[in-house]
XYZ file of C-alpha atoms in Angstrom:
786
model
C 116.707 84.180 85.790
C 119.227 84.059 88.607
C 118.076 86.418 91.257
C 118.003 89.548 89.116
C 118.530 92.968 90.572
C 116.327 95.952 91.108
C 117.573 99.235 92.474
C 116.378 101.362 95.348
C 115.118 104.922 95.264
C 114.392 107.324 98.115
C 111.979 109.517 96.195
C 108.934 108.307 98.094
C 108.277 108.930 101.778
C 106.651 106.014 103.550
C 105.189 108.191 106.291
C 102.912 110.048 103.890
C 100.908 106.871 103.191
C 100.182 106.028 106.830
C 96.704 107.510 106.808
C 95.672 105.323 103.855
C 96.950 102.039 105.255
C 93.537 100.627 106.092
C 91.672 102.210 103.191
C 91.169 101.378 99.561
C 94.390 102.285 97.773
C 92.495 102.695 94.520
C 90.743 105.807 95.840
C 93.800 107.788 96.984
C 94.580 111.323 95.855
C 96.571 111.616 92.649
C 99.114 113.877 94.356
C 100.058 111.622 97.276
C 102.056 108.383 97.276
C 99.799 105.419 96.824
C 101.347 102.829 99.063
C 103.190 102.010 102.194
C 105.103 98.787 102.110
C 104.752 96.184 104.823
C 107.532 96.681 107.357
C 110.943 95.548 106.155
C 109.652 93.214 103.442
C 111.413 93.432 100.097
C 110.206 92.394 96.686
C 110.967 88.687 96.276
C 112.845 87.613 93.186
C 113.650 84.003 94.000
C 113.844 82.261 90.606
C 112.771 78.755 91.663
C 110.406 76.485 89.753
C 109.578 72.804 89.512
C 111.301 71.480 86.402
C 110.978 67.753 85.862
C 111.446 66.060 89.208
C 113.088 68.770 91.274
C 113.037 72.435 92.132
C 115.537 74.243 89.924
C 116.945 77.702 89.449
C 115.698 79.145 86.191
C 116.783 82.106 84.118
C 115.181 84.471 81.680
C 116.068 84.530 78.002
C 117.759 87.389 76.191
C 115.253 88.021 73.420
C 116.229 91.678 73.243
C 118.824 92.589 70.606
C 122.029 93.591 72.386
C 123.047 96.594 70.302
C 126.652 97.102 71.376
C 129.568 98.188 69.199
C 130.388 94.614 68.168
C 126.821 93.941 67.053
C 126.701 97.144 65.028
C 130.010 96.367 63.365
C 128.918 92.798 62.565
C 125.629 94.046 61.118
C 127.340 96.700 58.986
C 129.906 94.264 57.647
C 127.401 91.652 56.430
C 127.288 91.375 52.660
C 124.148 90.807 50.644
C 125.230 87.192 50.106
C 125.462 86.641 53.869
C 122.010 88.145 54.416
C 120.556 85.858 51.730
C 122.367 82.910 53.282
C 120.840 83.740 56.660
C 117.329 83.866 55.158
C 117.892 80.651 53.209
C 119.108 78.846 56.317
C 116.039 79.958 58.255
C 113.802 78.299 55.695
C 116.074 75.242 55.524
C 115.827 74.736 59.271
C 112.043 75.224 59.113
C 111.940 72.513 56.437
C 114.069 70.146 58.523
C 111.895 70.748 61.592
C 108.795 69.753 59.635
C 110.495 66.807 57.940
C 111.912 65.254 61.118
C 108.737 65.894 63.127
C 106.647 64.225 60.437
C 108.974 61.211 60.206
C 109.076 60.724 63.987
C 105.287 61.148 64.250
C 104.798 58.461 61.573
C 107.189 56.110 63.404
C 105.408 56.728 66.730
C 102.032 55.929 65.178
C 103.500 52.883 63.437
C 104.889 51.565 66.721
C 101.752 52.275 68.770
C 99.370 50.713 66.268
C 101.444 47.539 66.050
C 102.268 47.121 69.751
C 98.752 47.927 70.956
C 97.167 46.162 67.995
C 98.860 42.799 68.484
C 98.206 43.030 72.223
C 94.480 43.545 71.620
C 94.377 40.736 69.039
C 95.874 38.354 71.591
C 93.327 39.437 74.208
C 90.477 38.965 71.723
C 91.769 35.460 71.034
C 91.722 34.625 74.757
C 88.179 35.937 75.113
C 87.015 34.094 71.984
C 88.202 30.871 73.630
C 86.530 31.958 76.907
C 89.888 31.973 78.713
C 88.910 35.113 80.603
C 91.409 34.834 83.479
C 94.349 34.180 81.167
C 93.232 37.076 78.999
C 93.135 39.426 81.999
C 96.568 38.307 83.226
C 98.078 38.787 79.757
C 96.403 42.172 79.243
C 97.442 43.474 82.668
C 100.999 42.148 82.488
C 101.743 43.672 79.080
C 100.285 47.019 80.178
C 102.312 46.983 83.407
C 105.541 46.246 81.541
C 104.927 49.020 79.015
C 104.050 51.470 81.808
C 107.141 50.427 83.761
C 109.306 51.132 80.702
C 107.820 54.582 80.137
C 107.920 55.530 83.804
C 111.430 54.212 84.456
C 112.820 56.190 81.523
C 111.244 59.388 82.850
C 112.206 58.804 86.475
C 115.831 57.778 85.975
C 116.928 59.421 82.713
C 114.810 62.443 81.768
C 112.333 63.754 84.376
C 111.521 66.689 82.099
C 110.060 64.239 79.551
C 107.118 63.444 81.852
C 103.833 65.212 81.144
C 102.878 66.996 77.941
C 105.642 69.617 77.922
C 103.290 72.266 76.531
C 103.263 74.455 79.688
C 107.076 74.544 79.688
C 107.147 75.404 75.967
C 104.617 78.140 76.618
C 106.845 79.490 79.402
C 109.936 79.307 77.171
C 108.284 81.327 74.430
C 107.236 83.786 77.150
C 110.912 84.260 78.061
C 111.617 81.605 80.737
C 114.510 79.218 80.154
C 113.709 75.923 81.896
C 116.784 73.664 82.099
C 117.023 70.329 80.253
C 113.669 70.772 78.490
C 114.987 70.421 74.942
C 117.957 68.058 75.259
C 118.701 64.898 73.308
C 117.947 62.624 76.271
C 114.602 64.324 76.779
C 113.771 63.867 73.091
C 114.622 60.154 73.046
C 112.777 59.425 76.304
C 109.779 61.392 75.053
C 109.601 59.297 71.869
C 110.050 55.869 73.507
C 107.993 56.813 76.566
C 105.077 58.061 74.457
C 105.017 54.825 72.471
C 105.071 52.698 75.631
C 102.553 54.764 77.617
C 99.956 55.022 74.831
C 100.395 51.350 73.886
C 99.784 50.459 77.549
C 96.205 51.695 77.191
C 96.627 54.549 79.670
C 94.152 57.401 79.327
C 96.563 59.794 77.701
C 97.450 60.845 74.186
C 100.540 61.324 72.077
C 99.411 64.793 70.931
C 100.988 66.796 73.766
C 104.264 64.853 73.623
C 104.407 65.409 69.847
C 104.386 69.171 70.473
C 107.314 68.724 72.859
C 109.098 66.423 70.400
C 108.775 68.995 67.605
C 110.157 71.694 69.901
C 113.115 69.504 70.938
C 113.964 68.835 67.291
C 113.828 72.546 66.511
C 116.035 73.458 69.467
C 118.663 70.834 68.646
C 118.782 71.871 64.988
C 119.175 75.526 65.902
C 122.120 74.971 68.250
C 123.843 72.391 66.072
C 123.111 69.288 68.138
C 123.488 68.248 71.798
C 125.398 70.489 74.201
C 128.373 68.114 74.444
C 128.634 67.399 70.703
C 127.584 70.597 68.981
C 128.461 71.164 65.344
C 130.614 74.278 65.041
C 129.760 75.088 61.442
C 130.307 78.708 60.574
C 126.810 79.243 59.202
C 125.196 78.015 62.425
C 126.615 81.021 64.276
C 123.732 83.080 62.905
C 121.307 81.066 65.067
C 123.356 81.090 68.255
C 120.965 83.452 70.002
C 117.723 83.234 71.936
C 115.627 85.105 69.360
C 116.201 82.721 66.463
C 115.941 79.731 68.778
C 112.546 81.028 69.903
C 111.348 81.196 66.287
C 112.508 77.642 65.596
C 110.799 76.272 68.714
C 107.606 78.020 67.628
C 107.872 76.176 64.291
C 108.479 72.947 66.199
C 105.406 73.345 68.427
C 103.109 74.037 65.465
C 104.608 71.053 63.601
C 103.868 68.844 66.608
C 100.184 69.784 66.644
C 100.000 69.266 62.897
C 101.578 65.817 63.283
C 99.059 64.904 65.984
C 95.900 65.873 64.077
C 97.068 66.222 60.448
C 95.958 69.818 60.715
C 98.503 72.250 59.197
C 96.499 75.458 59.614
C 95.306 74.344 63.044
C 98.921 73.776 64.078
C 99.919 77.299 63.071
C 96.940 78.808 64.881
C 97.636 76.690 67.977
C 101.128 78.164 68.182
C 99.736 81.656 67.659
C 96.815 81.367 70.096
C 98.147 79.134 72.853
C 101.933 78.918 73.135
C 103.590 81.897 71.435
C 103.880 85.218 73.263
C 105.646 87.049 70.447
C 104.603 86.848 66.784
C 105.273 88.437 63.421
C 104.257 87.810 59.810
C 107.587 86.245 58.751
C 107.223 83.680 61.532
C 103.692 82.915 60.339
C 105.015 81.929 56.910
C 107.767 79.714 58.294
C 105.481 77.865 60.714
C 103.013 77.283 57.896
C 105.826 75.942 55.717
C 106.900 73.547 58.493
C 103.370 72.209 58.986
C 102.938 71.773 55.223
C 106.046 69.566 55.178
C 104.649 67.544 58.099
C 101.382 66.901 56.251
C 103.209 65.741 53.124
C 105.360 63.318 55.145
C 102.339 61.903 56.980
C 100.359 61.508 53.768
C 103.256 59.667 52.104
C 103.637 57.348 55.103
C 99.916 56.541 55.135
C 99.879 55.875 51.402
C 102.858 53.550 51.771
C 101.313 51.693 54.734
C 97.835 51.443 53.232
C 98.669 48.217 51.396
C 99.799 46.366 54.508
C 103.476 47.265 54.334
C 103.566 48.419 57.964
C 101.875 45.634 59.875
C 98.707 46.884 61.564
C 99.456 50.540 60.858
C 97.196 51.891 58.160
C 94.075 50.417 59.728
C 94.101 53.049 62.463
C 96.159 55.814 64.018
C 96.343 59.510 63.211
C 92.914 60.675 64.400
C 90.812 61.354 61.315
C 87.069 61.800 61.107
C 86.197 62.489 57.487
C 82.520 63.399 57.086
C 82.888 65.269 53.814
C 80.308 62.960 52.242
C 77.846 63.298 55.144
C 74.936 65.669 54.625
C 74.963 67.943 57.671
C 71.479 69.270 58.293
C 70.339 71.459 61.157
C 67.601 74.029 61.787
C 67.118 76.977 64.091
C 65.739 74.752 66.873
C 68.995 72.768 66.812
C 70.797 75.839 68.115
C 69.319 75.104 71.572
C 70.959 71.671 72.070
C 74.157 73.024 70.492
C 74.184 75.852 73.054
C 73.500 73.324 75.821
C 76.547 71.325 74.740
C 78.611 74.511 74.938
C 77.386 75.272 78.467
C 77.995 71.690 79.598
C 81.486 71.809 78.107
C 82.306 75.054 79.914
C 81.046 73.785 83.274
C 82.624 70.339 83.002
C 85.867 71.793 81.641
C 86.254 74.177 84.573
C 85.295 71.385 87.009
C 87.889 69.110 85.385
C 90.527 71.836 85.796
C 89.593 72.312 89.453
C 89.725 68.608 90.318
C 92.899 68.011 88.330
C 94.551 70.865 90.211
C 93.759 69.150 93.523
C 94.986 65.756 92.328
C 98.221 67.186 90.926
C 98.976 68.737 94.318
C 98.521 65.309 95.924
C 100.706 63.707 93.269
C 103.426 66.280 93.979
C 103.480 65.172 97.617
C 103.778 61.525 96.545
C 106.498 62.240 93.974
C 108.563 64.151 96.547
C 109.046 60.896 98.502
C 111.378 59.469 95.882
C 111.748 57.603 92.622
C 110.247 54.370 93.910
C 107.024 56.144 94.841
C 106.797 57.605 91.336
C 107.124 54.157 89.791
C 104.573 52.638 92.163
C 102.108 55.433 91.443
C 102.413 54.857 87.681
C 102.036 51.092 88.042
C 99.006 51.481 90.339
C 97.261 53.683 87.790
C 98.135 51.167 85.041
C 96.728 48.254 87.052
C 93.490 50.125 87.768
C 93.169 51.155 84.123
C 93.717 47.597 82.864
C 91.152 46.173 85.296
C 88.529 48.709 84.190
C 89.183 48.362 80.452
C 89.077 44.568 80.641
C 86.230 44.074 83.109
C 83.677 46.783 82.377
C 82.589 45.442 78.947
C 81.222 42.368 80.755
C 78.610 44.687 82.356
C 77.202 45.693 78.960
C 74.439 43.638 77.394
C 74.867 42.073 73.959
C 73.092 43.769 71.052
C 71.888 41.875 67.979
C 73.441 42.963 64.704
C 71.287 44.905 62.267
C 71.075 42.800 59.081
C 70.760 45.964 56.970
C 74.265 47.106 57.964
C 76.821 47.100 55.190
C 79.685 46.875 57.704
C 80.727 43.487 59.064
C 78.935 42.601 62.307
C 80.158 41.259 64.638
C 83.930 41.630 64.317
C 86.638 39.825 66.260
C 89.610 41.765 64.916
C 91.257 44.868 66.265
C 89.165 47.385 64.334
C 85.500 47.698 63.569
C 82.431 49.236 65.176
C 80.842 45.975 66.290
C 83.162 43.962 68.555
C 81.821 40.522 69.409
C 83.815 40.229 72.655
C 81.897 37.724 74.845
C 78.637 37.824 72.868
C 77.099 34.941 70.901
C 77.164 34.799 67.138
C 75.196 37.605 65.475
C 75.571 39.929 68.507
C 78.104 42.582 69.487
C 79.279 44.368 72.652
C 79.089 48.131 72.160
C 81.199 48.960 75.248
C 83.979 46.624 74.114
C 83.916 48.490 70.787
C 85.019 51.609 72.685
C 87.294 50.116 75.342
C 89.059 47.218 73.598
C 90.735 49.334 70.963
C 93.410 51.990 70.653
C 92.524 55.521 71.719
C 92.537 56.767 68.123
C 90.148 54.015 67.064
C 87.929 54.714 70.083
C 87.590 58.321 68.898
C 86.866 57.142 65.370
C 84.198 54.712 66.626
C 82.373 57.145 68.887
C 82.520 59.840 66.184
C 81.043 57.474 63.570
C 77.953 58.775 61.732
C 74.756 56.987 60.672
C 75.013 54.721 63.752
C 72.083 56.021 65.798
C 71.343 52.716 67.533
C 74.859 51.345 67.821
C 75.691 52.535 71.349
C 73.342 51.992 74.263
C 72.801 54.806 76.723
C 74.040 52.688 79.657
C 77.285 51.922 77.842
C 77.861 55.603 77.100
C 77.353 56.464 80.789
C 79.939 53.858 81.829
C 82.347 55.078 79.145
C 81.948 58.722 80.214
C 82.326 57.989 83.953
C 85.350 55.772 83.367
C 87.236 58.301 81.271
C 86.390 61.110 83.690
C 88.032 59.111 86.470
C 90.957 57.912 84.372
C 91.474 61.391 82.910
C 91.898 62.824 86.404
C 94.141 60.110 87.857
C 96.348 59.346 84.845
C 97.620 62.826 84.067
C 100.432 63.674 86.462
C 102.121 60.283 86.695
C 105.740 60.016 85.580
C 105.157 59.184 81.903
C 104.914 61.326 78.748
C 101.255 62.261 78.527
C 98.919 64.528 76.618
C 95.628 66.105 77.602
C 94.039 66.322 74.164
C 92.878 62.739 73.783
C 91.406 62.190 77.287
C 89.394 65.387 76.933
C 88.241 64.410 73.433
C 87.037 61.024 74.724
C 85.176 62.554 77.681
C 83.573 65.273 75.585
C 82.534 62.945 72.787
C 80.831 60.663 75.341
C 78.476 63.278 76.766
C 77.944 64.753 73.302
C 76.818 61.367 72.017
C 74.640 60.885 75.115
C 72.843 64.152 74.405
C 72.363 63.079 70.804
C 70.914 59.752 72.001
C 68.472 61.530 74.339
C 67.230 63.880 71.633
C 66.884 61.105 69.082
C 64.307 62.083 66.464
C 63.934 65.620 67.821
C 67.048 66.841 66.059
C 68.407 66.693 62.532
C 72.043 66.512 63.668
C 73.658 63.077 63.563
C 74.777 61.559 66.881
C 78.343 61.288 65.620
C 78.353 65.027 64.999
C 77.038 65.565 68.535
C 80.073 63.622 69.726
C 82.338 65.951 67.728
C 80.649 69.020 69.229
C 80.931 67.554 72.737
C 84.648 66.962 72.315
C 85.142 70.504 71.001
C 83.148 72.021 73.872
C 85.098 70.221 76.606
C 88.437 71.146 75.027
C 87.373 74.786 74.892
C 86.041 74.601 78.458
C 89.317 73.189 79.783
C 92.031 74.608 77.511
C 90.180 77.853 76.616
C 91.188 77.766 72.959
C 88.752 78.788 70.237
C 90.158 79.695 66.822
C 92.812 76.962 66.656
C 90.386 74.307 67.955
C 87.773 75.367 65.426
C 90.226 74.955 62.554
C 91.593 71.653 63.917
C 88.082 70.162 64.068
C 87.286 71.632 60.670
C 90.338 69.932 59.175
C 89.517 66.711 61.013
C 85.934 66.573 59.736
C 86.621 68.022 56.281
C 83.130 69.531 56.240
C 82.554 73.290 56.132
C 78.897 72.898 57.053
C 79.949 72.136 60.633
C 81.759 75.474 60.956
C 78.890 77.683 62.303
C 77.763 75.325 65.064
C 81.372 74.467 66.009
C 82.161 78.171 66.398
C 79.082 78.668 68.561
C 79.951 75.727 70.824
C 83.547 76.863 71.287
C 82.624 80.460 72.113
C 79.979 79.441 74.650
C 82.215 76.825 76.304
C 85.172 79.201 76.651
C 82.993 82.010 78.016
C 81.399 79.737 80.617
C 84.757 78.223 81.608
C 86.380 81.640 82.054
C 83.753 82.474 84.675
C 85.143 79.827 87.036
C 88.922 79.355 86.722
C 91.928 79.724 84.382
C 92.841 77.297 81.612
C 94.466 73.987 82.483
C 97.849 75.101 81.145
C 97.818 78.243 83.298
C 97.016 76.083 86.335
C 99.979 73.801 85.578
C 102.262 76.807 85.072
C 101.232 78.119 88.484
C 101.748 74.718 90.124
C 105.264 74.478 88.716
C 106.094 78.018 89.792
C 107.152 79.080 86.295
C 107.155 82.916 86.156
C 104.801 83.265 83.210
C 103.689 86.836 82.486
C 100.035 87.125 81.522
C 98.917 89.327 78.659
C 96.553 91.374 80.811
C 97.814 93.135 83.953
C 95.719 93.221 87.109
C 93.541 96.364 87.451
C 95.265 97.382 90.696
C 98.626 97.516 88.870
C 97.615 100.891 87.475
C 97.755 102.301 90.993
C 101.396 101.526 91.658
C 104.437 102.899 89.830
C 107.676 101.254 88.790
C 109.487 103.701 91.051
C 107.627 102.314 94.045
C 108.662 98.798 93.017
C 112.282 99.934 92.719
C 111.991 101.450 96.209
C 111.505 98.013 97.803
C 114.600 96.465 96.218
C 118.233 96.549 97.344
C 120.361 99.367 95.896
C 121.213 98.981 92.238
C 124.737 97.729 91.459
C 126.388 99.829 88.761
C 129.719 99.699 86.947
C 131.792 102.433 85.357
C 132.487 102.526 81.646
C 136.182 101.857 82.351
C 136.185 99.632 85.394
C 138.827 97.966 87.518
C 139.085 94.190 87.140
C 138.956 93.767 90.910
C 135.639 95.622 91.100
C 134.120 93.440 88.341
C 135.257 90.224 90.064
C 133.861 91.433 93.388
C 130.479 92.247 91.851
C 130.229 88.928 90.015
C 131.196 86.905 93.089
C 128.852 88.689 95.492
C 125.764 88.924 93.283
C 123.835 86.680 90.934
C 122.485 89.528 88.819
C 122.512 89.108 85.052
C 122.642 92.754 84.048
C 124.491 95.808 85.352
C 123.948 99.461 84.379
C 127.098 101.152 83.066
C 127.333 104.717 84.369
C 129.870 107.362 83.247
C 130.749 110.827 84.434
C 129.103 113.239 82.054
C 131.570 114.855 79.641
C 132.012 118.570 80.293
C 132.210 120.928 77.301
C 135.411 122.920 76.929
C 135.375 126.019 79.133
C 132.762 124.697 81.589
C 133.264 123.613 85.182
C 132.583 119.991 86.175
C 129.086 119.508 87.611
C 129.365 116.040 89.156
C 126.556 114.739 86.928
C 126.614 111.192 85.633
C 125.035 109.636 82.563
C 123.717 106.165 81.797
C 125.766 104.609 79.008
C 123.786 101.380 78.834
C 123.523 97.856 80.227
C 126.139 95.099 80.203
C 125.278 91.423 80.661
C 126.905 89.118 83.177
C 127.869 86.702 80.392
C 129.839 89.425 78.621
C 131.694 90.384 81.806
C 132.658 86.736 82.279
C 133.794 86.621 78.650
C 136.088 89.601 79.235
C 137.596 88.002 82.341
C 138.012 84.628 80.646
C 139.808 86.144 77.641
C 141.804 88.466 79.929
C 141.062 91.523 77.823
C 142.697 93.898 80.307
C 144.311 97.335 80.028
C 147.356 98.583 81.922
C 145.920 102.109 82.222
C 142.432 103.616 82.327
C 141.650 104.431 78.687
C 139.105 103.861 75.924
C 139.928 101.086 73.457
C 140.017 101.419 69.688
C 137.505 99.698 67.451
C 140.123 97.407 65.900
C 141.253 96.250 69.350
C 137.755 94.969 70.108
C 137.309 93.173 66.780
C 140.718 91.555 67.196
C 139.669 89.913 70.463
C 135.925 89.278 70.176
C 133.414 88.060 67.596
C 129.622 87.962 67.598
C 129.870 84.183 68.181
C 131.768 84.803 71.428
C 129.022 87.091 72.683
C 126.408 84.363 72.269
C 128.166 81.832 74.520
C 126.748 81.314 78.026
C 128.889 78.494 79.450
C 131.508 80.133 81.727
C 130.885 80.754 85.458
C 132.788 83.112 87.734
C 134.177 80.134 89.693
C 135.789 78.849 86.492
C 137.632 82.105 85.742
C 141.212 82.414 87.008
C 142.208 86.004 87.843
C 145.580 86.775 89.431
C 146.419 89.477 91.954
C 148.137 91.545 89.264
C 145.065 91.232 87.027
C 142.910 92.732 89.770
C 144.731 96.071 89.457
C 144.173 96.325 85.695
C 141.238 97.901 83.841
C 138.539 96.894 81.380
C 136.814 99.140 78.858
C 133.169 98.062 79.011
C 131.912 100.530 76.398
C 132.271 98.253 73.318
C 130.271 95.434 74.970
C 127.562 97.590 76.548
C 124.052 97.613 75.099
C 123.510 101.323 74.539
C 119.841 100.916 73.542
C 118.483 99.129 76.608
C 114.780 99.731 77.235
C 114.139 102.363 79.877
C 111.050 103.737 81.619
C 110.516 106.753 83.863
C 109.854 105.981 87.518
C 106.365 107.480 87.296
C 105.118 104.840 84.813
C 102.445 102.508 86.159
C 103.298 98.854 86.705
C 100.439 97.848 84.386
C 101.939 99.777 81.490
C 105.449 98.505 82.265
C 104.213 94.908 82.371
C 102.624 95.188 78.921
C 105.837 96.684 77.510
C 108.020 94.074 79.213
C 105.964 91.167 77.876
C 105.300 92.422 74.359
C 108.919 93.332 73.635
C 110.277 90.204 75.327
C 112.573 91.928 77.802
C 114.846 90.525 80.464
C 115.809 93.834 82.077
C 113.932 97.126 82.229
C 115.900 100.124 83.507
C 114.005 102.621 85.669
C 115.168 106.226 85.277
C 114.507 109.124 87.688
C 111.987 111.790 86.777
C 114.372 114.558 87.844
C 118.028 114.579 86.815
C 120.827 116.692 88.130
C 124.019 116.817 90.136
C 124.125 114.155 92.839
C 121.170 112.217 91.380
C 121.865 108.712 90.100
C 120.987 108.376 86.403
C 119.318 105.026 87.092
C 116.839 104.252 89.878
C 116.841 100.474 89.440
C 116.185 97.482 87.220
C 112.900 95.608 86.940
C 112.902 91.966 85.911
C 110.290 89.276 85.350
C 109.995 88.305 88.999
C 109.487 91.915 90.062
C 106.410 92.263 87.853
C 104.616 89.121 89.032
C 101.379 89.914 90.843
C 101.810 87.705 93.907
C 105.335 89.050 94.533
C 104.041 92.620 94.521
C 101.096 91.762 96.781
C 103.411 90.106 99.310
C 105.174 93.443 99.845
C 102.133 95.717 99.513
C 99.352 93.934 101.440
C 97.124 97.010 101.133
C 96.642 96.192 97.461
C 95.524 92.696 98.448
C 93.028 94.153 100.913
C 91.701 96.582 98.330
C 91.435 93.756 95.808
C 89.551 91.545 98.300
C 87.188 94.393 99.231
C 86.426 95.060 95.588
C 85.750 91.373 94.868
C 83.557 91.177 97.968
C 81.420 94.030 96.710
């Protein structure tokens, strides 16, 4: 959103607010101006945010339909066959998004299970032969090499591939276009980097990256491929706009969640609850269709690999905890420990968010020093992780196998609940069962039911403490990483510990306590409820768990909300992405959009028939993306001119550049005919956003010619009266998905401009407003202090 413009108005007298400067602005009279701005400060609209490895200029997206003459003509001329083709292609692209996401997810799981699996088998062989030093060197070296691969790809080729990508997707669907987030390079680095990072044993998951991968696939399909090699098929022109691209990326994000957990309904609800700002019923059906395709692909891949056709894949991977055959029993007294788990999850989740926020700020300082520091940070975390995973199981005591167990005990392979590790024959190491395995298998082991005596309390404490530390220090390094799995592992550990403490005092199995603990910590950190409930329901395949899972999630979210925002909101704030929240601040009802327009530079307007020289001057001297088009009001026959002007609409910067690039100029000042416009422009032309003013060649003679802006002007731009409160304007701006909101004067007449100013995303952000009106900050602080 290049520094977008907002106009100035002189309707408010600053002197009248002087007597309220030190008071509470929320208690002022209704008939006096509310605020006095701070000196010469103006409302900041600097569109800078941290994207990948550097601070970048970002723009807003044009979700609003630009209803100009060309759009209306194109819409009227569409035949029924073209409309049906458009609908069919929407569903085709939704199918392809699900198909490709499912295939890539299966390949990622296949690669991770084999790379990590053979690594762990080799380590187990070293330990079985009591070659402990060689085993540690091998384990650490392989992990360092895999981490180096993942980190180097992110540092040197695609910085935007680092992290989960979910906050950026959330910002995109809110209307913020972050550069290079959905490119081909980002997609490839995300896939390879996820495989390497997860196989390296780092405390991170592939779930977040899968959401980003699904979104990248959707974006590339919608635009016809990479930017430099886009397919120019005629039918793809229907999707060459931000609105349809937004719908496809929503399908991609839900497909990614479905691929991570094999949860189709949970994936749809995740997109609805967590990432999507704008929603409608037709989009619900398409996202559900995409996730259904993902599930079919994953099921087919698992069936094919079940017979050993895929190496070690089929023995693990794709988190699944099927307890459909487990009898879930609980009584009224069990509600107390369930509620305790919810409270613990809320407190620990908010504490995790707070500490992670501090560590990410430190990591930002380290990453700013250069690429070498990023690599060293990643390798340091990998070395520490390898040392802990390899060495800590030696602290656990060996447990004799229960002869009544039907499962093999002990086991020396990659899978199994009873790893022998360094124990004598007939004994197993419970901590090695959790640490010397892939993350998916660790979840499956700690979730296992009917294993009340399998894990010792001391081992669970070590496991919980370790993953708390690793969860804080691993997220934020320059590798693709997800938050879901670390939080699941932490939550399941304290859930199982509580189940171990209660023992015979509860009817709920310890494995189910682990499930509830994982759900509570995810709700306490991410603040999701409905989608998490359905994801865990689809994971467990047992409806009897539904009531207590709902209770845990509600309690955990409520407790977490009392302390700080969700982890994704914290990351959005750290990156500086201008995300607009659903709920405006209470003090926003005490300031009007007219008062915001008053602290902006004067609005830049254009005439309906404008000189080329004036357009070039405006484009070169501003970075605004929208300009009001103002005409002299037509005077009826027999009446004298009044000097009044009318607002014709809003024209976008991209369309002005298109006019200059195509040299659609007139020798004299006149209105163009409809056929003249259609002869020069198409709806495809209006969707392009590639030309810059520096790339347009305009001669001296061209400067004296004219352009008729009427056919390209959006005549139905959203407008508000200057007396509307900022709170109400913010809700409208966010819900409709606007980029520009025109502010009109309350009184109109001769000599009064028909437009007061333009409000954009940056103008409606709370901290920008408070920087100009410090009295609101004081009133807010006084209210919180009371």
